[in-house]
Coordinates of C-alpha atoms and ligand atoms in Angstrom, one line a residue:
X1 CA 131.8 103.5 123.9
X2 CA 128.6 104.2 121.9
X3 CA 127.3 101.3 119.8
X4 CA 127.0 102.5 116.2
X5 CA 124.8 101.6 113.3
X6 CA 126.1 99.4 110.6
X7 CA 126.5 100.9 107.2
X8 CA 127.4 98.9 104.0
X9 CA 128.9 99.6 100.6
X10 CA 126.9 99.8 97.4
X11 CA 125.7 96.4 96.1
X12 CA 126.2 95.0 92.5
X13 CA 124.4 97.9 90.8
X14 CA 125.6 100.8 93.0
X15 CA 128.8 102.9 92.8
X16 CA 131.3 102.1 95.5
X17 CA 131.1 105.9 96.3
X18 CA 127.7 105.2 97.9
X19 CA 127.3 104.0 101.4
X20 CA 124.0 102.3 102.4
X21 CA 122.1 101.5 105.5
X22 CA 119.3 99.1 105.9
X23 CA 116.6 97.8 108.2
X24 CA 114.6 94.5 108.1
X25 CA 112.5 94.5 104.9
X26 CA 108.8 94.4 105.4
X27 CA 109.0 94.6 109.1
X28 CA 109.9 98.3 108.8
X29 CA 107.8 99.1 105.8
X30 CA 104.3 100.3 107.0
X31 CA 103.5 101.6 103.5
X32 CA 104.4 98.3 101.6
X33 CA 101.6 96.4 99.9
X34 CA 102.4 94.8 96.5
X35 CA 106.0 94.2 97.4
X36 CA 105.5 93.1 101.0
X37 CA 107.7 90.2 101.9
X38 CA 109.4 89.3 105.1
X39 CA 112.3 87.0 105.9
X40 CA 111.9 85.5 109.4
X41 CA 114.4 87.0 111.8
X42 CA 115.7 83.7 113.0
X43 CA 115.2 81.2 110.2
X44 CA 115.3 83.5 107.2
X45 CA 112.2 81.8 105.8
X46 CA 110.5 84.2 103.4
X47 CA 106.8 85.0 103.6
X48 CA 105.0 87.0 101.0
X49 CA 102.1 89.3 101.9
X50 CA 98.5 88.6 100.9
X51 CA 98.7 91.1 98.0
X52 CA 102.3 90.6 96.9
X53 CA 102.7 91.2 93.1
X54 CA 106.5 91.4 93.0
X55 CA 108.6 90.0 95.8
X56 CA 110.8 92.3 97.8
X57 CA 114.4 92.0 96.5
X58 CA 115.8 92.9 99.9
X59 CA 113.8 90.4 101.8
X60 CA 115.1 87.8 99.4
X61 CA 118.7 88.8 100.3
X62 CA 117.9 88.5 104.0
X63 CA 116.5 85.0 103.3
X64 CA 119.8 84.1 101.5
X65 CA 122.4 85.7 103.8
X66 CA 122.2 85.5 107.5
X67 CA 124.8 88.3 108.0
X68 CA 122.6 90.7 106.0
X69 CA 119.6 89.8 108.1
X70 CA 121.5 90.1 111.4
X71 CA 122.9 93.5 110.4
X72 CA 119.5 94.9 109.5
X73 CA 118.0 93.7 112.8
X74 CA 120.9 95.1 114.7
X75 CA 120.3 98.5 113.2
X76 CA 116.5 98.4 113.8
X77 CA 117.0 97.3 117.4
X78 CA 119.3 100.2 118.0
X79 CA 117.2 103.0 116.6
X80 CA 113.7 102.0 117.7
X81 CA 112.3 103.5 120.9
X82 CA 114.5 106.6 120.6
X83 CA 113.5 110.2 120.3
X84 CA 114.1 112.2 117.1
X85 CA 117.1 113.9 118.6
X86 CA 118.5 110.6 120.0
X87 CA 118.1 108.8 116.6
X88 CA 119.7 111.8 114.7
X89 CA 122.6 111.8 117.1
X90 CA 123.1 108.1 116.7
X91 CA 122.8 108.2 112.9
X92 CA 125.2 111.2 112.8
X93 CA 127.8 109.5 115.0
X94 CA 127.6 106.3 112.7
X95 CA 127.9 108.1 109.4
X96 CA 130.6 106.6 107.2
X97 CA 133.1 108.6 105.2
X98 CA 131.3 108.3 101.8
X99 CA 129.7 111.5 100.6
X100 CA 126.6 109.8 99.2
X101 CA 124.3 107.8 101.5
X102 CA 121.5 105.7 100.3
X103 CA 119.0 105.5 103.2
X104 CA 117.6 101.9 103.0
X105 CA 118.4 99.2 100.5
X106 CA 116.1 97.1 102.7
X107 CA 113.5 98.7 105.0
X108 CA 111.8 102.0 104.9
X109 CA 110.9 105.0 107.1
X110 CA 109.0 103.1 109.7
X111 CA 107.8 106.1 111.8
X112 CA 107.5 109.9 111.5
X113 CA 110.1 110.4 114.2
X114 CA 112.6 108.2 112.3
X115 CA 111.9 110.1 109.1
X116 CA 112.3 113.4 110.9
X117 CA 115.6 112.2 112.4
X118 CA 117.1 111.6 108.9
X119 CA 115.9 115.0 107.7
X120 CA 117.7 116.5 110.8
X121 CA 120.9 114.6 110.0
X122 CA 120.8 115.9 106.4
X123 CA 120.4 119.4 107.7
X124 CA 123.3 119.0 110.0
X125 CA 125.5 117.5 107.2
X126 CA 125.1 119.8 104.1
X127 CA 128.2 118.4 102.5
X128 CA 126.8 114.9 102.3
X129 CA 124.0 113.8 99.9
X130 CA 121.3 111.6 101.2
X131 CA 118.7 109.8 99.1
X132 CA 115.9 107.3 99.6
X133 CA 113.1 105.4 97.9
X134 CA 110.1 105.2 100.0
X135 CA 106.6 103.9 100.2
X136 CA 106.1 105.9 103.5
X137 CA 104.8 108.8 101.3
X138 CA 102.2 109.7 104.0
X139 CA 105.2 110.6 106.3
X140 CA 106.8 112.6 103.4
X141 CA 103.6 114.5 102.9
X142 CA 103.6 115.6 106.5
X143 CA 106.9 117.4 105.7
X144 CA 105.8 118.5 102.2
X145 CA 106.3 122.3 103.0
X146 CA 109.9 121.5 103.8
X147 CA 110.7 118.7 101.3
X148 CA 108.5 119.4 98.3
X149 CA 107.9 117.0 95.4
X150 CA 111.4 115.5 95.2
X151 CA 113.2 116.4 98.4
X152 CA 115.8 119.1 98.8
X153 CA 119.4 119.7 97.5
X154 CA 121.1 117.1 99.8
X155 CA 118.1 115.0 100.7
X156 CA 116.5 113.4 97.6
X157 CA 113.3 111.4 97.8
X158 CA 111.8 109.0 95.3
X159 CA 108.3 107.7 95.8
X160 CA 108.0 104.0 95.2
X161 CA 104.7 102.8 93.8
X162 CA 102.8 99.7 94.8
X163 CA 102.2 100.8 98.4
X164 CA 99.3 101.7 100.6
X165 CA 99.6 105.4 99.9
X166 CA 99.9 105.5 96.1
X167 CA 97.1 108.0 95.7
X168 CA 99.3 110.6 97.4
X169 CA 101.9 110.3 94.6
X170 CA 99.4 111.8 92.1
X171 CA 97.8 114.1 94.6
X172 CA 101.1 115.8 95.4
X173 CA 102.8 115.0 92.1
X174 CA 105.7 113.4 93.8
X175 CA 108.8 112.3 92.0
X176 CA 108.5 108.5 91.6
X177 CA 110.5 105.4 90.8
X178 CA 108.2 103.1 88.9
X179 CA 109.0 99.4 88.6
X180 CA 108.3 98.2 85.1
X181 CA 108.2 94.6 83.7
X182 CA 109.7 95.6 80.3
X183 CA 111.7 98.3 78.6
X184 CA 108.8 98.9 76.3
X185 CA 106.6 99.7 79.3
X186 CA 109.0 102.4 80.4
X187 CA 109.2 103.9 76.9
X188 CA 105.3 104.0 76.7
X189 CA 105.3 106.0 79.9
X190 CA 108.1 108.3 78.7
X191 CA 110.4 107.3 81.5
X192 CA 114.1 106.8 81.5
X193 CA 115.3 103.5 83.0
X194 CA 117.7 103.8 85.9
X195 CA 120.5 101.2 86.1
X196 CA 122.8 102.5 88.8
X197 CA 120.6 104.7 91.1
X198 CA 122.0 107.9 89.6
X199 CA 118.5 109.1 88.5
X200 CA 117.5 108.8 92.1
X201 CA 119.9 111.3 93.5
X202 CA 121.1 113.5 90.6
X203 CA 117.8 114.9 89.3
X204 CA 114.2 115.6 90.2
X205 CA 112.3 113.8 87.4
X206 CA 110.4 110.5 87.8
X207 CA 112.0 107.4 86.2
X208 CA 111.6 103.6 85.8
X209 CA 113.3 100.6 87.4
X210 CA 113.4 97.2 85.6
X211 CA 112.0 94.4 87.7
X212 CA 114.7 92.4 89.5
X213 CA 115.1 89.8 92.3
X214 CA 113.4 86.5 92.9
X215 CA 109.6 86.6 92.2
X216 CA 106.8 84.4 93.5
X217 CA 106.6 81.3 91.2
X218 CA 103.9 81.5 88.5
X219 CA 103.3 85.3 89.0
X220 CA 103.2 87.8 86.2
X221 CA 106.4 89.3 87.7
X222 CA 108.1 85.9 87.6
X223 CA 107.3 85.5 83.9
X224 CA 108.4 89.0 83.1
X225 CA 111.7 88.4 85.0
X226 CA 112.4 85.3 82.9
X227 CA 112.1 87.4 79.7
X228 CA 114.4 90.1 81.1
X229 CA 117.0 87.6 82.2
X230 CA 117.0 86.0 78.7
X231 CA 117.8 89.5 77.4
X232 CA 120.6 89.8 80.0
X233 CA 118.7 92.4 82.0
X234 CA 117.1 92.4 85.5
X235 CA 118.5 90.4 88.5
X236 CA 121.1 92.7 90.1
X237 CA 121.8 90.2 92.9
X238 CA 124.9 88.7 91.4
X239 CA 127.1 89.7 94.4
X240 CA 126.7 89.1 98.0
X241 CA 124.8 91.9 99.7
X242 CA 126.7 94.1 102.1
X243 CA 124.0 96.3 103.6
Ligands
LIG1 S1 109.0 98.8 100.9 FE1 110.9 98.2 99.9 S2 112.1 97.1 101.5 FE2 109.9 97.2 102.2 S3 109.0 95.3 101.6 FE3 108.6 96.8 99.9 S4 110.3 96.6 98.5 FE4 110.9 95.6 100.4

């Protein structure tokens, strides 16, 4: 019997109609820079990158929950080293029944082949809606003729700022999800704030995300998060992660 990838259900902020799949945060994020954090595969001990401004929420979950960490490494170990076709076949065979699939709560498109495999899966499954946030915008750009500035009808893409390839977001005018520290910051930029991911997969305009998760002590992000929490906002990690 084929070993299949592990999908999860939406976390605290996502609709239960959404299935998710994740890979190890940081380890599979070649475009990560300001968010870069990694939870050790064995111990779960978290390590921030040299230029971390806001700590990766997903890495924090991996540090907290061993089963989350193990599931993500299980998926990564299963897909890596395969061809585009092999990865697409594996992903397709593993797809859950939900109609909406969020590609990655933790992790990112770690190679062009892996990115291409998901595009292929979306083409083979027009009745499902796939969406992703990504800092691997350099890989997206390689498929720009096909995917455009926000993805296509059933494969929606959202550039995530704070990565190594941010300049491409402006250059190609990509749809982006901008992490903001305050609601006022979002208003100044004229961006709607997304609270449940719906702006990521229902429309093609850029939007804002309020900072969440645990942040490095003493950082600007940490101070901003305290303010948001006092207002009852930010910090979606109320429930145990399932991805
Ligand atoms: S790209 Fe996403 S998953 Fe990867 S380290 Fe950054 S925030 Fe975490």
